[in-house]
Coordinates of C-alpha atoms in Angstrom, one line a residue:
Chain G
M1 CA 30.6 5.1 -38.4
W2 CA 27.4 5.0 -36.3
Q3 CA 25.5 7.9 -36.1
L4 CA 23.5 8.4 -32.9
Y5 CA 20.1 10.3 -32.8
Q6 CA 20.2 12.1 -29.3
F7 CA 19.9 14.9 -26.9
P8 CA 22.1 16.1 -24.3
L9 CA 19.9 15.1 -21.3
C10 CA 18.4 11.8 -22.9
P11 CA 19.0 9.2 -20.2
F12 CA 18.3 6.2 -22.5
S13 CA 20.9 7.8 -25.1
R14 CA 23.2 8.0 -22.3
K15 CA 23.0 4.5 -21.7
V16 CA 24.0 3.7 -25.3
R17 CA 26.8 6.0 -25.4
L18 CA 28.2 4.2 -22.2
V19 CA 27.9 1.3 -24.1
L20 CA 30.0 2.4 -26.9
G21 CA 32.5 3.9 -25.1
E22 CA 33.4 1.2 -23.1
K23 CA 33.7 -1.1 -26.0
G24 CA 35.5 1.1 -27.6
E25 CA 33.0 1.8 -30.6
P26 CA 33.2 5.1 -32.4
Y27 CA 30.3 6.9 -33.4
Q28 CA 29.0 10.4 -34.1
L29 CA 26.6 12.5 -32.8
L30 CA 23.5 14.0 -34.2
R31 CA 21.2 16.3 -32.3
E32 CA 17.5 15.0 -32.4
S33 CA 15.0 17.0 -29.9
P34 CA 12.1 14.8 -29.7
W35 CA 9.7 17.0 -28.7
E36 CA 10.0 18.7 -32.4
R37 CA 8.6 15.5 -33.8
R38 CA 10.6 16.0 -37.0
D39 CA 8.7 14.2 -40.0
E40 CA 12.7 13.1 -40.8
F41 CA 12.6 11.3 -37.7
L42 CA 9.2 10.1 -37.4
D43 CA 10.0 8.3 -40.4
M44 CA 12.7 6.5 -38.9
N45 CA 10.8 5.5 -35.7
P46 CA 7.1 6.2 -35.3
A47 CA 7.7 5.9 -31.6
G48 CA 9.1 9.4 -31.8
Q49 CA 11.7 8.7 -29.5
T50 CA 15.3 8.9 -28.9
P51 CA 18.1 7.1 -29.2
V52 CA 17.8 5.8 -32.8
M53 CA 20.9 4.6 -34.4
A54 CA 22.3 4.5 -37.8
E55 CA 24.7 3.1 -39.8
D56 CA 26.2 5.1 -42.6
E57 CA 23.4 6.6 -45.7
G58 CA 21.0 3.9 -46.1
G59 CA 22.2 1.2 -43.6
L60 CA 20.7 -0.8 -40.7
I61 CA 18.6 1.6 -38.0
L62 CA 18.6 0.2 -34.8
I63 CA 15.9 1.5 -32.2
G64 CA 15.4 2.2 -28.2
S65 CA 18.1 1.4 -25.9
Q66 CA 17.8 -2.0 -25.1
P67 CA 17.7 -3.1 -28.9
I68 CA 20.3 -1.5 -29.4
I69 CA 22.6 -2.7 -26.8
E70 CA 21.6 -6.5 -27.1
Y71 CA 22.7 -6.2 -31.0
L72 CA 26.1 -3.9 -29.8
E73 CA 26.4 -7.2 -27.3
E74 CA 25.6 -9.7 -29.9
T75 CA 27.6 -8.7 -32.6
I76 CA 31.0 -7.1 -30.6
D77 CA 32.7 -9.6 -28.4
R78 CA 35.3 -7.3 -26.6
V79 CA 34.2 -6.0 -23.1
P80 CA 30.7 -8.0 -22.5
M81 CA 28.0 -5.9 -20.6
I82 CA 25.7 -8.3 -20.3
G83 CA 27.8 -11.2 -19.0
G84 CA 28.4 -14.1 -17.0
T85 CA 26.2 -17.1 -16.9
A86 CA 22.3 -17.1 -17.7
P87 CA 21.3 -16.4 -13.6
N88 CA 23.7 -13.4 -13.8
R89 CA 22.5 -11.9 -17.3
A90 CA 18.9 -12.2 -16.0
E91 CA 19.9 -10.1 -13.0
I92 CA 21.5 -7.4 -15.0
R93 CA 18.4 -6.7 -16.9
R94 CA 16.2 -7.2 -13.8
L95 CA 17.9 -4.2 -12.6
T96 CA 18.2 -2.5 -16.3
M97 CA 14.3 -3.0 -16.5
W98 CA 14.7 -1.1 -13.0
F99 CA 16.4 1.8 -13.7
D100 CA 14.8 2.5 -17.1
E101 CA 11.1 1.9 -15.7
K102 CA 11.0 2.7 -11.9
L103 CA 14.0 5.3 -11.5
Y104 CA 13.3 7.1 -15.0
G105 CA 9.2 6.7 -14.0
E106 CA 9.9 8.2 -10.6
V107 CA 12.7 10.5 -10.7
V108 CA 13.9 11.2 -13.8
R109 CA 11.3 12.0 -16.2
P110 CA 9.4 14.2 -13.8
L111 CA 12.6 15.8 -13.2
M112 CA 12.7 16.5 -17.2
Y113 CA 9.2 17.5 -17.4
E114 CA 9.5 20.3 -15.0
R115 CA 13.2 21.7 -15.6
M116 CA 13.3 21.2 -19.2
E117 CA 10.5 20.3 -21.5
K118 CA 8.3 22.8 -19.4
R119 CA 10.9 25.7 -19.7
L120 CA 12.0 24.5 -23.7
V121 CA 8.4 23.8 -24.9
H122 CA 5.6 25.0 -22.8
R123 CA 7.5 28.5 -21.4
A124 CA 6.5 27.7 -18.1
S125 CA 7.9 27.7 -14.6
P126 CA 8.2 24.2 -12.5
D127 CA 6.4 22.7 -10.0
A128 CA 7.4 22.9 -6.6
G129 CA 5.6 20.2 -5.2
A130 CA 6.2 17.7 -8.2
L131 CA 10.2 18.6 -7.7
R132 CA 9.7 17.6 -4.0
D133 CA 8.4 14.1 -5.1
A134 CA 10.5 13.8 -7.5
M135 CA 13.8 14.5 -5.0
R136 CA 11.9 12.3 -2.3
Q137 CA 11.4 9.8 -4.4
A138 CA 15.5 9.7 -5.7
N139 CA 16.4 9.5 -2.0
T140 CA 14.3 6.2 -1.8
H141 CA 16.1 5.0 -5.1
L142 CA 19.5 5.9 -3.9
D143 CA 18.6 3.9 -0.5
Y144 CA 18.1 0.5 -2.8
L145 CA 21.4 1.5 -4.5
D146 CA 23.0 1.7 -1.5
Y147 CA 21.9 -1.5 0.1
L148 CA 23.0 -3.6 -3.7
L149 CA 26.4 -1.6 -3.2
D150 CA 26.7 -2.9 0.3
H151 CA 26.5 -6.6 -0.7
R152 CA 28.3 -6.3 -4.2
R153 CA 31.5 -4.6 -5.7
W154 CA 28.8 -3.6 -8.5
M155 CA 25.1 -3.2 -8.6
A156 CA 24.5 -6.9 -10.6
G157 CA 27.6 -8.7 -9.1
P158 CA 31.2 -8.7 -8.7
L159 CA 31.8 -7.2 -12.3
L160 CA 30.9 -3.7 -14.1
S161 CA 27.8 -4.5 -16.5
L162 CA 24.9 -3.0 -18.0
A163 CA 23.1 -2.0 -14.4
D164 CA 25.7 0.1 -13.6
L165 CA 26.2 2.3 -16.6
T166 CA 21.7 2.2 -16.8
A167 CA 21.3 3.3 -13.0
A168 CA 24.6 6.0 -13.7
A169 CA 22.9 7.5 -17.5
H170 CA 19.7 8.0 -15.3
L171 CA 21.3 9.3 -12.1
S172 CA 23.5 12.0 -14.1
V173 CA 20.7 13.6 -15.7
A174 CA 18.8 13.6 -12.6
D175 CA 22.1 15.1 -10.8
Y176 CA 22.8 17.8 -13.7
L177 CA 18.7 19.3 -13.2
G178 CA 19.2 19.4 -9.6
G179 CA 17.3 16.6 -8.4
I180 CA 19.8 14.9 -6.1
D181 CA 21.1 15.4 -2.4
W182 CA 24.2 12.9 -2.2
R183 CA 24.2 13.4 1.7
G184 CA 24.1 10.1 3.3
H185 CA 24.7 7.6 0.8
D186 CA 28.0 7.6 0.8
Q187 CA 28.4 3.4 -1.1
T188 CA 26.4 5.0 -3.8
R189 CA 28.2 8.3 -4.1
Q190 CA 31.7 6.4 -4.1
W191 CA 30.2 3.6 -6.6
Y192 CA 29.2 6.9 -8.9
A193 CA 32.5 9.1 -8.4
G194 CA 34.5 5.6 -10.1
L195 CA 32.1 5.6 -12.9
K196 CA 32.3 9.7 -13.6
S197 CA 36.2 9.1 -14.1
R198 CA 36.0 6.4 -16.7
P199 CA 36.5 7.7 -19.9
S200 CA 33.3 6.4 -21.2
F201 CA 31.7 8.8 -19.2
R202 CA 33.8 12.2 -19.2
P203 CA 32.4 13.4 -22.4
L204 CA 29.0 13.2 -21.2
L205 CA 29.7 15.3 -18.3
S206 CA 31.3 18.2 -20.2
E207 CA 28.1 18.3 -22.4
R208 CA 25.9 21.2 -21.5
M209 CA 21.8 21.5 -22.4
E210 CA 21.3 25.2 -23.7
V211 CA 19.1 27.5 -21.4
I212 CA 19.6 24.6 -18.3
G213 CA 23.0 24.5 -16.6
P214 CA 24.1 21.9 -13.8
P215 CA 25.2 22.6 -10.1
S216 CA 28.7 23.3 -9.8
H217 CA 29.6 19.4 -7.9
Y218 CA 28.0 17.8 -11.4
D219 CA 31.1 17.2 -13.3
K220 CA 33.9 16.6 -10.8
P221 CA 34.5 13.3 -10.3
D222 CA 35.5 14.2 -6.5
F223 CA 31.9 16.0 -5.4
Chain W
M1 CA 9.1 -27.5 -12.8
W2 CA 9.1 -23.8 -13.0
Q3 CA 6.4 -21.8 -11.4
L4 CA 4.6 -18.5 -12.7
Y5 CA 3.9 -15.8 -10.4
Q6 CA 0.8 -14.6 -12.6
F7 CA -2.9 -13.3 -12.7
P8 CA -5.2 -14.0 -15.2
L9 CA -5.2 -10.6 -17.1
C10 CA -1.8 -10.0 -16.8
P11 CA -0.4 -9.2 -20.3
F12 CA 2.8 -9.9 -19.0
S13 CA 2.7 -12.8 -17.6
R14 CA 0.5 -13.9 -20.9
K15 CA 3.7 -13.3 -22.5
V16 CA 5.8 -15.2 -20.7
R17 CA 3.1 -18.0 -20.8
L18 CA 3.1 -17.8 -24.5
V19 CA 6.7 -18.1 -24.4
L20 CA 6.8 -21.2 -22.6
G21 CA 4.1 -22.9 -24.4
E22 CA 5.3 -22.3 -28.0
K23 CA 8.8 -23.9 -26.2
G24 CA 6.8 -27.0 -24.7
E25 CA 8.2 -26.1 -21.5
P26 CA 6.7 -27.2 -18.2
Y27 CA 5.1 -24.9 -16.1
Q28 CA 3.1 -24.5 -12.6
L29 CA 0.5 -21.3 -12.2
L30 CA 0.7 -19.8 -8.9
R31 CA -2.0 -16.8 -8.2
E32 CA -0.5 -13.5 -7.4
S33 CA -2.6 -10.1 -7.0
P34 CA -0.1 -7.5 -7.2
W35 CA -2.3 -5.1 -5.6
E36 CA -2.5 -7.0 -2.4
R37 CA 1.3 -6.2 -2.2
R38 CA 2.1 -9.7 -0.1
D39 CA 5.1 -9.6 2.2
E40 CA 6.7 -12.9 0.4
F41 CA 6.1 -11.7 -3.2
L42 CA 7.8 -8.5 -2.5
D43 CA 10.9 -9.7 -1.2
M44 CA 11.1 -12.0 -4.1
N45 CA 10.4 -8.7 -6.3
P46 CA 10.6 -5.5 -4.7
A47 CA 9.1 -3.8 -8.1
G48 CA 6.2 -5.7 -6.4
Q49 CA 4.9 -6.8 -10.3
T50 CA 4.2 -10.0 -12.1
P51 CA 5.4 -12.2 -13.6
V52 CA 8.0 -13.8 -11.7
M53 CA 9.1 -17.5 -12.2
A54 CA 10.9 -20.0 -9.6
E55 CA 12.7 -22.9 -9.7
D56 CA 11.4 -25.2 -6.9
E57 CA 12.1 -24.4 -3.5
G58 CA 15.0 -22.3 -2.6
G59 CA 15.9 -22.2 -6.9
L60 CA 17.0 -19.5 -8.9
I61 CA 14.4 -16.8 -9.5
L62 CA 13.6 -15.0 -12.7
I63 CA 12.1 -11.3 -12.5
G64 CA 10.1 -9.6 -15.2
S65 CA 8.7 -10.7 -18.7
Q66 CA 11.8 -9.7 -21.1
P67 CA 14.5 -11.1 -18.5
I68 CA 12.7 -14.3 -18.1
I69 CA 12.4 -14.7 -22.3
E70 CA 16.1 -13.6 -22.9
Y71 CA 17.4 -16.0 -20.1
L72 CA 14.6 -19.4 -21.8
E73 CA 16.4 -18.0 -25.1
E74 CA 19.6 -18.2 -24.4
T75 CA 18.9 -21.5 -22.1
I76 CA 16.6 -23.4 -24.4
D77 CA 17.8 -24.1 -28.0
R78 CA 14.2 -25.4 -29.7
V79 CA 11.6 -22.6 -31.0
P80 CA 13.6 -19.9 -31.3
M81 CA 11.0 -16.6 -30.3
I82 CA 14.2 -14.3 -30.6
G83 CA 15.4 -15.5 -33.8
G84 CA 17.6 -14.5 -37.0
T85 CA 20.1 -12.6 -38.1
A86 CA 21.2 -9.8 -35.2
P87 CA 19.4 -7.1 -37.4
N88 CA 16.3 -9.4 -37.3
R89 CA 16.5 -9.9 -33.4
A90 CA 16.3 -5.8 -33.3
E91 CA 13.4 -6.1 -35.0
I92 CA 11.6 -8.3 -32.8
R93 CA 12.9 -6.7 -29.5
R94 CA 12.0 -3.0 -31.4
L95 CA 8.3 -4.1 -31.8
T96 CA 8.4 -6.2 -28.5
M97 CA 9.7 -3.0 -26.7
W98 CA 6.9 -1.0 -28.3
F99 CA 3.9 -3.1 -27.5
D100 CA 5.1 -3.4 -23.6
E101 CA 5.3 0.3 -23.8
K102 CA 3.2 1.8 -26.1
L103 CA 0.1 -0.4 -26.4
Y104 CA 0.4 -1.5 -22.8
G105 CA 0.4 2.5 -21.6
E106 CA -1.7 4.0 -24.1
V107 CA -4.5 1.1 -24.2
V108 CA -4.1 -2.0 -22.2
R109 CA -3.2 -0.3 -18.8
P110 CA -6.1 2.0 -18.8
L111 CA -8.6 -0.9 -19.7
M112 CA -7.3 -2.9 -16.9
Y113 CA -7.4 0.4 -14.2
E114 CA -11.2 0.9 -15.4
R115 CA -12.3 -2.4 -15.7
M116 CA -10.3 -4.1 -13.4
E117 CA -8.7 -2.3 -10.8
K118 CA -11.4 0.0 -10.1
R119 CA -13.7 -2.9 -9.7
L120 CA -11.7 -4.8 -7.2
V121 CA -9.7 -2.8 -5.4
H122 CA -11.2 0.8 -4.9
R123 CA -15.1 -0.6 -5.6
A124 CA -15.7 2.3 -8.3
S125 CA -17.0 2.4 -11.4
P126 CA -14.7 2.9 -15.0
D127 CA -14.7 6.6 -16.4
A128 CA -16.3 6.6 -19.5
G129 CA -13.9 9.2 -20.9
A130 CA -11.2 7.2 -20.1
L131 CA -12.5 4.0 -22.0
R132 CA -13.4 5.9 -24.9
D133 CA -10.0 7.4 -25.1
A134 CA -8.5 3.6 -24.5
M135 CA -10.8 2.4 -27.3
R136 CA -9.5 5.1 -29.5
Q137 CA -6.4 4.4 -28.9
A138 CA -6.5 0.7 -29.6
N139 CA -8.1 1.8 -33.0
T140 CA -5.0 3.4 -33.8
H141 CA -2.8 0.5 -32.7
L142 CA -4.8 -1.9 -34.9
D143 CA -4.3 0.6 -37.4
Y144 CA -0.4 0.1 -37.2
L145 CA -0.5 -3.6 -36.9
D146 CA -2.8 -3.9 -40.2
Y147 CA 0.1 -1.6 -41.7
L148 CA 2.6 -4.6 -40.4
L149 CA 0.9 -7.0 -41.5
D150 CA 0.4 -5.7 -45.2
H151 CA 4.0 -5.9 -45.7
R152 CA 4.8 -8.9 -43.6
R153 CA 4.0 -12.3 -43.2
W154 CA 4.4 -12.0 -39.3
M155 CA 4.5 -8.6 -37.3
A156 CA 8.9 -9.0 -37.6
G157 CA 9.2 -10.4 -40.5
P158 CA 8.7 -13.8 -42.1
L159 CA 9.0 -16.0 -38.7
L160 CA 6.5 -16.2 -35.8
S161 CA 8.4 -14.2 -32.7
L162 CA 8.3 -12.5 -29.8
A163 CA 7.0 -9.9 -31.6
D164 CA 3.6 -11.7 -32.3
L165 CA 3.2 -13.2 -29.4
T166 CA 3.6 -9.9 -27.0
A167 CA 1.3 -8.1 -29.3
A168 CA -1.6 -11.1 -28.7
A169 CA -0.7 -10.8 -24.9
H170 CA -1.6 -7.2 -24.6
L171 CA -4.9 -7.6 -27.4
S172 CA -6.1 -10.4 -25.3
V173 CA -6.3 -8.8 -22.2
A174 CA -7.9 -5.6 -23.8
D175 CA -10.6 -7.9 -26.4
Y176 CA -11.0 -9.4 -22.6
L177 CA -11.9 -6.2 -20.9
G178 CA -14.5 -5.3 -24.4
G179 CA -12.0 -2.8 -25.4
I180 CA -11.2 -3.8 -29.1
D181 CA -13.8 -3.1 -31.7
W182 CA -12.4 -5.4 -34.8
R183 CA -14.2 -4.4 -37.8
G184 CA -11.9 -2.7 -40.3
H185 CA -8.8 -4.2 -39.3
D186 CA -9.1 -7.4 -41.5
Q187 CA -5.6 -8.7 -41.5
T188 CA -5.0 -8.1 -38.0
R189 CA -8.0 -10.2 -37.1
Q190 CA -7.1 -12.8 -39.0
W191 CA -3.8 -12.8 -37.4
Y192 CA -5.1 -12.7 -34.3
A193 CA -8.1 -15.8 -35.2
G194 CA -4.7 -17.6 -36.4
L195 CA -2.9 -17.6 -32.9
K196 CA -5.9 -17.9 -31.0
S197 CA -5.7 -21.8 -32.4
R198 CA -2.6 -22.3 -31.2
P199 CA -2.0 -24.7 -28.1
S200 CA 0.2 -22.3 -26.7
F201 CA -2.8 -19.5 -26.6
R202 CA -5.8 -21.9 -25.8
P203 CA -5.3 -22.4 -22.2
L204 CA -5.1 -18.5 -21.9
L205 CA -8.6 -18.1 -23.4
S206 CA -10.4 -20.5 -21.2
E207 CA -9.4 -18.6 -18.0
R208 CA -11.4 -16.2 -15.9
M209 CA -10.8 -13.6 -13.9
E210 CA -12.9 -13.3 -10.9
V211 CA -16.2 -11.0 -11.3
I212 CA -15.2 -9.6 -14.3
G213 CA -16.5 -11.3 -17.5
P214 CA -15.0 -10.9 -21.5
P215 CA -17.2 -10.6 -24.2
S216 CA -19.1 -13.6 -26.2
H217 CA -16.5 -13.4 -28.9
Y218 CA -13.3 -13.3 -26.6
D219 CA -12.2 -17.1 -26.6
K220 CA -13.9 -17.9 -30.4
P221 CA -10.9 -18.7 -32.7
D222 CA -13.4 -17.7 -35.5
F223 CA -15.0 -13.9 -34.2

């Protein structure tokens, strides 16, 4: 069985878990805190980041959410998450990259740093200005998601795809950390409510990161 | 014919051009300076970044180096650059991501900011400390490339792949901007000399960015 090195609030590990869940591929979680820079983990992945996915003892080691997911797409025929024609697939990958770079860099990473890493690693308080900036950026991103969902059934077209799972993975971490104000974003809220109800998503919502708790609406499909 | 929106020192556009060149796929260059935030370009790509690759007037628009290259891999059978078994392909994508994130973020982006963007956009002088940091990081990255080439014929295994083209694209921009000290990195230097001699690479080496000139060794295959 696959073993996934991750921590509960890693958005890139959540993205991989959602794909594994949708495909019905069993996996086991191993807790890894990249900020501890554990030697055995750095030996597996010199970049020192989660997710890393390993086959049983001595087997294949896959590193990084996109390489892992492309591998799963290539080796498991059922439930494609990068599906359709080549142009469809390019649009799914464009949006996935947008969420992994922009939504993560402008919203999720600053929230994780201020609300999680500062608390766990530096024993410091979050910076109110940085939090406000991240929440303002989150609002702009939600506007773009609303715009996409005004024109399409799912983020990248008529079918659920990796673009949806990636956006939801990042938003779920931002929401856990209190960074999302859902008011005025009905399209995205409805889309996210639908995703929260999926069997692939529910295990993620029930997990907690030590010390840090989510807002009360976080794990409710109806919020 | 494909039209590629790019500027001479964009490492991600260089990566796409090397793939197009290796596959023998014709393309036409269109100059785009993302820092000017031209409206028509933002309409094509809301992220405002190069590369963007477009079919003739009104045709398909592909955005971002990795989605463009995955598209080319899926639609052109000849000369695969993400080839081999699924685990080989995962290793190629892992290294590609490493170079696109780490080598770019720690070396190429700061050099571009200090030596290009400050000059072209802000009319300011580079910060000597930031340049020193980037060059120190470059040295660490070259150590890792030496290590890979001690164990393998090419970066990701026995065959030339996207991992080589990506590393070379980023290094070529860093080298243009005077950020690479090749002394003590014989393995990587020999590998890079071989790449510089390829027909896919030579057009890139003859181009110049206005105002900024490269060091004299930059376009010499033997350096």
